[in-house]
Amino acid sequence: MRDFLMDGGIVRFKMFNAIVSADTLQATLDSVSVLVDECKIHLEEDGLEIRAVDPANVGMVDLRLDAAAFESYETDGGLIGVNLSRLEDIAGMADAGQLVHLDLDEETRKLHISIDGLEYTLALIDPDSIRQEPDLPDLDLSANIVIEGKDIDRSVTAADMVSDHIALGVDATDELFYVDAEGDTDDVHLELTRDDLIDLTPGDAHSLFSLDYLKNMNKAIPKDAEVEMELGEEFPVKMHFSFAEGQGRVTYMLAPRIQSE
Amino acid sequence: MRDFLMDGGIVRFKMFNAIVSADTLQATLDSVSVLVDECKIHLEEDGLEIRAVDPANVGMVDLRLDAAAFESYETDGGLIGVNLSRLEDIAGMADAGQLVHLDLDEETRKLHISIDGLEYTLALIDPDSIRQEPDLPDLDLSANIVIEGKDIDRSVTAADMVSDHIALGVDATDELFYVDAEGDTDDVHLELTRDDLIDLTPGDAHSLFSLDYLKNMNKAIPKDAEVEMELGEEFPVKMHFSFAEGQGRVTYMLAPRIQSE
Amino acid sequence: MRDFLMDGGIVRFKMFNAIVSADTLQATLDSVSVLVDECKIHLEEDGLEIRAVDPANVGMVDLRLDAAAFESYETDGGLIGVNLSRLEDIAGMADAGQLVHLDLDEETRKLHISIDGLEYTLALIDPDSIRQEPDLPDLDLSANIVIEGKDIDRSVTAADMVSDHIALGVDATDELFYVDAEGDTDDVHLELTRDDLIDLTPGDAHSLFSLDYLKNMNKAIPKDAEVEMELGEEFPVKMHFSFAEGQGRVTYMLAPRIQSE
């Protein structure tokens, strides 16, 4: 399974051979493709890692899929670049429960993808040609809530009817999370108390965001997910959620818009 | 809940506060929006009333939704103007069984619409800027049938394949209701006898209608509704049906086209 | 039921009167309409026959629907020309289990189509104005497999992601059927062994086909059909399958493309 390749010296041939259910693969790809068309995938011994930022540097994603989420997973490390929509189309040919076999041919720079006897040979992209990966900064955000995915969906859908911005905030005194969208004539407002949320660690927070980004992130958040949201005063929002029965984790970070007076 | 407003004198503040299921609200709005984009809603003590006519003065609707159709209903009367498609979008965010809370703020001329904690503030339209409401004339129509909504749907769908007009008629001698559509090469014909109908009060009737209007009205008629249809000789057709378990009633009136020879 | 018509002599009036389930009629029409817009239908005493070739002379269909597939079937022979999409729209108004009554009025050259009281009068097309019917040649093809419709669907869907051509072949030595599609960067390959197939009569075969035609034919092949495929070396492919519980049979023939080196 291993080989040697001459490239100005002896270099270990990178090996990646894994089997994963089609729905886990799709959830992984969808979480990233809402922000970017291409991405780098880090093949680590204990799982996959993807970090990406959109061209405008506004939305970021940090995804990790543990080796345990796979039926089988073998690699000695490496980095590949993929076209996400192409890979989504391929995964989309499988039924939800079906297994997808991924096998990297480093020599040809191709990924062999097999689904029940059907083999798709996907040309990879030079990772160096893909936009640099962001560092998701550690932020000391004042408020922290845990909210159901469906409540994010409701907020985004309603706000989209009146505006292209959305304010997210926490009122530390009243211990509630709120959503505000102000249109030219109509407004949308949602308040969720500690009882309506899964958890709330109060702290004053209020920031305005572009609805387009939040709508895209919302597409990838399962309606039944428990989403941890970190919020601050005119600060980015961070959203964390799990998929693949907890063996996959996504963090989105969205930069705030300057609040207009 | 009541207040006073200065407007060249002391005027009673109009109050409207009601809770209704999302599907009842949607059926109400859909029945009117197939003809017009904006309408006036009369807030009466015993329920809502809407009357509207399309810009070409061809199709009219008269709708009544009893206070009993609401979970709770309070008003001291009034008249508001609404944008129907906007209101439909809002109602569309609720699940079918969910409750929608409507609360009028006369001072700001806004309607507060709450669905499970989500509050939408809808700007109302000045009723005076909305097309005048029609009087649905009392007509002495010669024939009267009661027909299932799905048979209207079949007739309209089939007629639409060959023509943009449809003739509706009753043959008093043979005691049957018929539909005729004549295209350039193909024709559609449907006959429903007393047995195929829910009821028939014979009388000779035959009129030609624009299919566009009937198609729109058909969209709002439930397939399982019992529709009472009043018909005459080159006269308008009137269609009556109920919704919200009989606590809502719609009458459509459609003017005939001049029969070409 | 019979009559006489003067047309330079005594000519037997053609009679055709049949009742068929809507889903059988739709399967019949769909199998032909993927290749042509209009076709001739031969009314034979023991059933219907349709043969057609697409305008580019690349894809052919030969369909037979036995009289036994009908609830009732009476004809003394004849030939009619029909607009397929129009007839599909009409059949589409019926529910799957509903019966469709077909009654030919040779005098007016119209076909009366009744569905539960709704009568559609369809103008027929002069058969002489329709493209001449092809003879499907007897070919001595080297390989023969029987494959599930869903495997054809998978192959066509995957190939379509990378190319507009598809190679179908049989490897006589390894006793397997294969599908190949080569794109600019990505490839698709499927191998089905004797065990994956319903049957295989080996013989070396390899031919390249236009994917557009195969995609259209695939639309009409039921996913659960057993499709017999005859293949040769740079020869047409023939595909045979049944519908209407074996009382309808379709043969498609598709001409190969010249293999480019």
PDB file of C-alpha atoms in Angstrom, chain B residues 36-215:
ATOM      1  CA  VAL B  36     -56.120  40.868  -6.112  1.00  0.00           C
ATOM      2  CA  ASP B  37     -52.780  41.844  -4.531  1.00  0.00           C
ATOM      3  CA  GLU B  38     -54.178  44.143  -1.844  1.00  0.00           C
ATOM      4  CA  CYS B  39     -57.502  44.181  -0.055  1.00  0.00           C
ATOM      5  CA  LYS B  40     -59.485  45.803   2.710  1.00  0.00           C
ATOM      6  CA  ILE B  41     -60.411  43.656   5.676  1.00  0.00           C
ATOM      7  CA  HIS B  42     -63.509  44.654   7.634  1.00  0.00           C
ATOM      8  CA  LEU B  43     -63.090  43.862  11.301  1.00  0.00           C
ATOM      9  CA  GLU B  44     -66.621  43.183  12.484  1.00  0.00           C
ATOM     10  CA  GLU B  45     -67.616  42.071  15.944  1.00  0.00           C
ATOM     11  CA  ASP B  46     -68.778  38.698  14.657  1.00  0.00           C
ATOM     12  CA  GLY B  47     -65.908  38.078  12.221  1.00  0.00           C
ATOM     13  CA  LEU B  48     -63.868  39.270   9.246  1.00  0.00           C
ATOM     14  CA  GLU B  49     -65.277  40.331   5.894  1.00  0.00           C
ATOM     15  CA  ILE B  50     -63.416  40.852   2.636  1.00  0.00           C
ATOM     16  CA  ARG B  51     -64.839  41.888  -0.716  1.00  0.00           C
ATOM     17  CA  ALA B  52     -62.667  42.509  -3.743  1.00  0.00           C
ATOM     18  CA  VAL B  53     -62.791  42.743  -7.522  1.00  0.00           C
ATOM     19  CA  ASP B  54     -59.923  42.262  -9.945  1.00  0.00           C
ATOM     20  CA  PRO B  55     -58.603  45.291 -11.890  1.00  0.00           C
ATOM     21  CA  ALA B  56     -60.510  44.277 -15.058  1.00  0.00           C
ATOM     22  CA  ASN B  57     -63.778  44.080 -13.102  1.00  0.00           C
ATOM     23  CA  VAL B  58     -64.361  40.496 -14.256  1.00  0.00           C
ATOM     24  CA  GLY B  59     -63.926  38.412 -11.110  1.00  0.00           C
ATOM     25  CA  MET B  60     -65.208  39.201  -7.629  1.00  0.00           C
ATOM     26  CA  VAL B  61     -64.830  37.596  -4.245  1.00  0.00           C
ATOM     27  CA  ASP B  62     -66.890  37.941  -1.092  1.00  0.00           C
ATOM     28  CA  LEU B  63     -65.404  36.219   1.939  1.00  0.00           C
ATOM     29  CA  ARG B  64     -66.570  35.919   5.513  1.00  0.00           C
ATOM     30  CA  LEU B  65     -64.693  34.298   8.379  1.00  0.00           C
ATOM     31  CA  ASP B  66     -66.738  33.956  11.578  1.00  0.00           C
ATOM     32  CA  ALA B  67     -65.324  34.917  14.960  1.00  0.00           C
ATOM     33  CA  ALA B  68     -65.968  31.253  15.880  1.00  0.00           C
ATOM     34  CA  ALA B  69     -63.241  30.203  13.405  1.00  0.00           C
ATOM     35  CA  PHE B  70     -60.688  31.876  15.678  1.00  0.00           C
ATOM     36  CA  GLU B  71     -59.187  30.554  18.890  1.00  0.00           C
ATOM     37  CA  SER B  72     -59.879  33.995  20.294  1.00  0.00           C
ATOM     38  CA  TYR B  73     -61.268  37.098  18.616  1.00  0.00           C
ATOM     39  CA  GLU B  74     -61.750  40.598  19.972  1.00  0.00           C
ATOM     40  CA  THR B  75     -62.419  43.817  18.090  1.00  0.00           C
ATOM     41  CA  ASP B  76     -64.478  46.915  18.404  1.00  0.00           C
ATOM     42  CA  GLY B  77     -64.681  47.215  14.647  1.00  0.00           C
ATOM     43  CA  GLY B  78     -62.497  48.802  12.035  1.00  0.00           C
ATOM     44  CA  LEU B  79     -61.105  48.569   8.543  1.00  0.00           C
ATOM     45  CA  ILE B  80     -57.529  47.731   7.573  1.00  0.00           C
ATOM     46  CA  GLY B  81     -55.740  47.479   4.239  1.00  0.00           C
ATOM     47  CA  VAL B  82     -53.216  44.665   3.679  1.00  0.00           C
ATOM     48  CA  ASN B  83     -50.729  43.438   1.133  1.00  0.00           C
ATOM     49  CA  LEU B  84     -51.923  39.865   0.589  1.00  0.00           C
ATOM     50  CA  SER B  85     -48.777  38.226  -0.717  1.00  0.00           C
ATOM     51  CA  ARG B  86     -46.753  39.660   2.160  1.00  0.00           C
ATOM     52  CA  LEU B  87     -49.299  38.361   4.647  1.00  0.00           C
ATOM     53  CA  GLU B  88     -49.319  34.966   2.887  1.00  0.00           C
ATOM     54  CA  ASP B  89     -45.538  34.741   3.196  1.00  0.00           C
ATOM     55  CA  ILE B  90     -45.779  35.396   6.921  1.00  0.00           C
ATOM     56  CA  ALA B  91     -48.553  32.844   7.437  1.00  0.00           C
ATOM     57  CA  GLY B  92     -46.493  30.427   5.332  1.00  0.00           C
ATOM     58  CA  MET B  93     -43.768  30.401   7.992  1.00  0.00           C
ATOM     59  CA  ALA B  94     -46.120  28.660  10.407  1.00  0.00           C
ATOM     60  CA  ASP B  95     -46.797  24.938  10.385  1.00  0.00           C
ATOM     61  CA  ALA B  96     -50.364  24.005   9.464  1.00  0.00           C
ATOM     62  CA  GLY B  97     -51.556  23.439  13.020  1.00  0.00           C
ATOM     63  CA  GLN B  98     -49.680  26.362  14.564  1.00  0.00           C
ATOM     64  CA  LEU B  99     -51.466  29.397  15.956  1.00  0.00           C
ATOM     65  CA  VAL B 100     -50.993  32.891  14.583  1.00  0.00           C
ATOM     66  CA  HIS B 101     -51.580  35.837  16.879  1.00  0.00           C
ATOM     67  CA  LEU B 102     -52.750  39.077  15.219  1.00  0.00           C
ATOM     68  CA  ASP B 103     -52.647  42.316  17.182  1.00  0.00           C
ATOM     69  CA  LEU B 104     -53.424  45.695  15.641  1.00  0.00           C
ATOM     70  CA  ASP B 105     -51.535  48.794  16.707  1.00  0.00           C
ATOM     71  CA  GLU B 106     -53.768  51.490  15.292  1.00  0.00           C
ATOM     72  CA  GLU B 107     -51.457  54.286  16.374  1.00  0.00           C
ATOM     73  CA  THR B 108     -48.522  53.072  14.253  1.00  0.00           C
ATOM     74  CA  ARG B 109     -50.882  51.543  11.631  1.00  0.00           C
ATOM     75  CA  LYS B 110     -49.021  48.263  12.015  1.00  0.00           C
ATOM     76  CA  LEU B 111     -50.232  44.713  12.541  1.00  0.00           C
ATOM     77  CA  HIS B 112     -48.176  42.617  14.957  1.00  0.00           C
ATOM     78  CA  ILE B 113     -48.195  38.990  13.871  1.00  0.00           C
ATOM     79  CA  SER B 114     -46.719  36.467  16.311  1.00  0.00           C
ATOM     80  CA  ILE B 115     -46.001  32.812  15.591  1.00  0.00           C
ATOM     81  CA  ASP B 116     -44.508  30.869  18.494  1.00  0.00           C
ATOM     82  CA  GLY B 117     -42.438  33.796  19.786  1.00  0.00           C
ATOM     83  CA  LEU B 118     -41.522  35.183  16.388  1.00  0.00           C
ATOM     84  CA  GLU B 119     -43.025  38.615  15.908  1.00  0.00           C
ATOM     85  CA  TYR B 120     -43.539  40.179  12.510  1.00  0.00           C
ATOM     86  CA  THR B 121     -44.563  43.848  12.362  1.00  0.00           C
ATOM     87  CA  LEU B 122     -46.506  44.460   9.161  1.00  0.00           C
ATOM     88  CA  ALA B 123     -47.102  47.961   7.836  1.00  0.00           C
ATOM     89  CA  LEU B 124     -50.732  48.351   6.801  1.00  0.00           C
ATOM     90  CA  ILE B 125     -51.969  50.063   3.658  1.00  0.00           C
ATOM     91  CA  ASP B 126     -54.282  53.066   3.722  1.00  0.00           C
ATOM     92  CA  PRO B 127     -57.674  51.490   2.871  1.00  0.00           C
ATOM     93  CA  ASP B 128     -58.544  54.558   0.787  1.00  0.00           C
ATOM     94  CA  SER B 129     -55.684  53.719  -1.584  1.00  0.00           C
ATOM     95  CA  ILE B 130     -57.140  50.284  -2.339  1.00  0.00           C
ATOM     96  CA  ARG B 131     -59.563  49.703  -5.219  1.00  0.00           C
ATOM     97  CA  GLN B 132     -63.154  50.220  -4.193  1.00  0.00           C
ATOM     98  CA  GLU B 133     -65.002  47.139  -3.011  1.00  0.00           C
ATOM     99  CA  PRO B 134     -67.648  45.741  -5.352  1.00  0.00           C
ATOM    100  CA  ASP B 135     -71.250  45.000  -4.560  1.00  0.00           C
ATOM    101  CA  LEU B 136     -71.957  41.424  -5.554  1.00  0.00           C
ATOM    102  CA  PRO B 137     -75.302  41.852  -7.294  1.00  0.00           C
ATOM    103  CA  ASP B 138     -78.258  39.671  -6.423  1.00  0.00           C
ATOM    104  CA  LEU B 139     -78.927  37.743  -9.604  1.00  0.00           C
ATOM    105  CA  ASP B 140     -81.892  35.550 -10.377  1.00  0.00           C
ATOM    106  CA  LEU B 141     -79.959  32.685 -11.942  1.00  0.00           C
ATOM    107  CA  SER B 142     -81.923  29.911 -13.589  1.00  0.00           C
ATOM    108  CA  ALA B 143     -79.903  26.834 -12.619  1.00  0.00           C
ATOM    109  CA  ASN B 144     -78.221  25.688  -9.449  1.00  0.00           C
ATOM    110  CA  ILE B 145     -75.898  22.740  -8.974  1.00  0.00           C
ATOM    111  CA  VAL B 146     -73.696  21.457  -6.173  1.00  0.00           C
ATOM    112  CA  ILE B 147     -70.446  19.955  -7.478  1.00  0.00           C
ATOM    113  CA  GLU B 148     -67.267  18.568  -5.931  1.00  0.00           C
ATOM    114  CA  GLY B 149     -64.194  20.807  -6.086  1.00  0.00           C
ATOM    115  CA  LYS B 150     -62.231  18.043  -7.820  1.00  0.00           C
ATOM    116  CA  ASP B 151     -64.691  18.045 -10.754  1.00  0.00           C
ATOM    117  CA  ILE B 152     -64.152  21.777 -11.235  1.00  0.00           C
ATOM    118  CA  ASP B 153     -60.414  21.069 -11.150  1.00  0.00           C
ATOM    119  CA  ARG B 154     -60.699  18.325 -13.793  1.00  0.00           C
ATOM    120  CA  SER B 155     -62.804  20.548 -16.045  1.00  0.00           C
ATOM    121  CA  VAL B 156     -60.494  23.520 -15.818  1.00  0.00           C
ATOM    122  CA  THR B 157     -57.337  21.423 -16.316  1.00  0.00           C
ATOM    123  CA  ALA B 158     -58.755  19.684 -19.387  1.00  0.00           C
ATOM    124  CA  ALA B 159     -60.211  22.842 -20.940  1.00  0.00           C
ATOM    125  CA  ASP B 160     -56.874  24.578 -20.483  1.00  0.00           C
ATOM    126  CA  MET B 161     -55.292  22.019 -22.832  1.00  0.00           C
ATOM    127  CA  VAL B 162     -57.348  23.196 -25.793  1.00  0.00           C
ATOM    128  CA  SER B 163     -58.630  26.739 -25.263  1.00  0.00           C
ATOM    129  CA  ASP B 164     -58.577  29.885 -23.157  1.00  0.00           C
ATOM    130  CA  HIS B 165     -62.336  29.890 -22.806  1.00  0.00           C
ATOM    131  CA  ILE B 166     -64.733  27.506 -21.154  1.00  0.00           C
ATOM    132  CA  ALA B 167     -68.485  27.182 -21.444  1.00  0.00           C
ATOM    133  CA  LEU B 168     -70.482  26.086 -18.411  1.00  0.00           C
ATOM    134  CA  GLY B 169     -74.093  25.079 -18.864  1.00  0.00           C
ATOM    135  CA  VAL B 170     -77.081  23.141 -17.602  1.00  0.00           C
ATOM    136  CA  ASP B 171     -79.423  21.172 -19.831  1.00  0.00           C
ATOM    137  CA  ALA B 172     -82.803  21.356 -18.064  1.00  0.00           C
ATOM    138  CA  THR B 173     -84.378  18.620 -20.185  1.00  0.00           C
ATOM    139  CA  ASP B 174     -81.649  16.027 -19.708  1.00  0.00           C
ATOM    140  CA  GLU B 175     -80.967  17.251 -16.177  1.00  0.00           C
ATOM    141  CA  LEU B 176     -77.218  17.517 -16.586  1.00  0.00           C
ATOM    142  CA  PHE B 177     -74.407  19.999 -16.053  1.00  0.00           C
ATOM    143  CA  TYR B 178     -71.882  20.316 -18.849  1.00  0.00           C
ATOM    144  CA  VAL B 179     -68.505  21.876 -19.594  1.00  0.00           C
ATOM    145  CA  ASP B 180     -67.348  22.681 -23.120  1.00  0.00           C
ATOM    146  CA  ALA B 181     -64.050  23.946 -24.438  1.00  0.00           C
ATOM    147  CA  GLU B 182     -63.374  24.235 -28.131  1.00  0.00           C
ATOM    148  CA  GLY B 183     -59.872  24.535 -29.459  1.00  0.00           C
ATOM    149  CA  ASP B 184     -58.579  24.961 -32.964  1.00  0.00           C
ATOM    150  CA  THR B 185     -58.325  21.205 -33.496  1.00  0.00           C
ATOM    151  CA  ASP B 186     -59.258  19.518 -30.236  1.00  0.00           C
ATOM    152  CA  ASP B 187     -62.276  19.778 -27.956  1.00  0.00           C
ATOM    153  CA  VAL B 188     -63.068  18.946 -24.359  1.00  0.00           C
ATOM    154  CA  HIS B 189     -66.503  18.005 -23.087  1.00  0.00           C
ATOM    155  CA  LEU B 190     -67.699  16.900 -19.675  1.00  0.00           C
ATOM    156  CA  GLU B 191     -71.235  15.947 -18.683  1.00  0.00           C
ATOM    157  CA  LEU B 192     -72.276  15.367 -15.102  1.00  0.00           C
ATOM    158  CA  THR B 193     -75.723  13.966 -14.430  1.00  0.00           C
ATOM    159  CA  ARG B 194     -77.761  14.417 -11.284  1.00  0.00           C
ATOM    160  CA  ASP B 195     -76.059  11.245 -10.004  1.00  0.00           C
ATOM    161  CA  ASP B 196     -72.572  12.619 -10.620  1.00  0.00           C
ATOM    162  CA  LEU B 197     -73.416  15.837  -8.811  1.00  0.00           C
ATOM    163  CA  ILE B 198     -74.206  16.446  -5.165  1.00  0.00           C
ATOM    164  CA  ASP B 199     -77.350  18.316  -6.170  1.00  0.00           C
ATOM    165  CA  LEU B 200     -79.020  19.812  -9.242  1.00  0.00           C
ATOM    166  CA  THR B 201     -81.883  22.277  -9.572  1.00  0.00           C
ATOM    167  CA  PRO B 202     -82.412  22.297 -13.337  1.00  0.00           C
ATOM    168  CA  GLY B 203     -82.977  25.332 -15.538  1.00  0.00           C
ATOM    169  CA  ASP B 204     -81.452  26.099 -18.930  1.00  0.00           C
ATOM    170  CA  ALA B 205     -78.119  27.838 -18.613  1.00  0.00           C
ATOM    171  CA  HIS B 206     -75.136  28.415 -20.847  1.00  0.00           C
ATOM    172  CA  SER B 207     -72.363  31.002 -20.547  1.00  0.00           C
ATOM    173  CA  LEU B 208     -68.799  31.374 -21.766  1.00  0.00           C
ATOM    174  CA  PHE B 209     -66.008  32.348 -19.335  1.00  0.00           C
ATOM    175  CA  SER B 210     -62.370  33.316 -19.451  1.00  0.00           C
ATOM    176  CA  LEU B 211     -60.376  30.283 -18.370  1.00  0.00           C
ATOM    177  CA  ASP B 212     -57.658  32.411 -16.703  1.00  0.00           C
ATOM    178  CA  TYR B 213     -60.056  33.622 -14.050  1.00  0.00           C
ATOM    179  CA  LEU B 214     -61.614  30.245 -13.467  1.00  0.00           C
ATOM    180  CA  LYS B 215     -58.154  28.679 -13.153  1.00  0.00           C
TER     181      LYS B 215
END
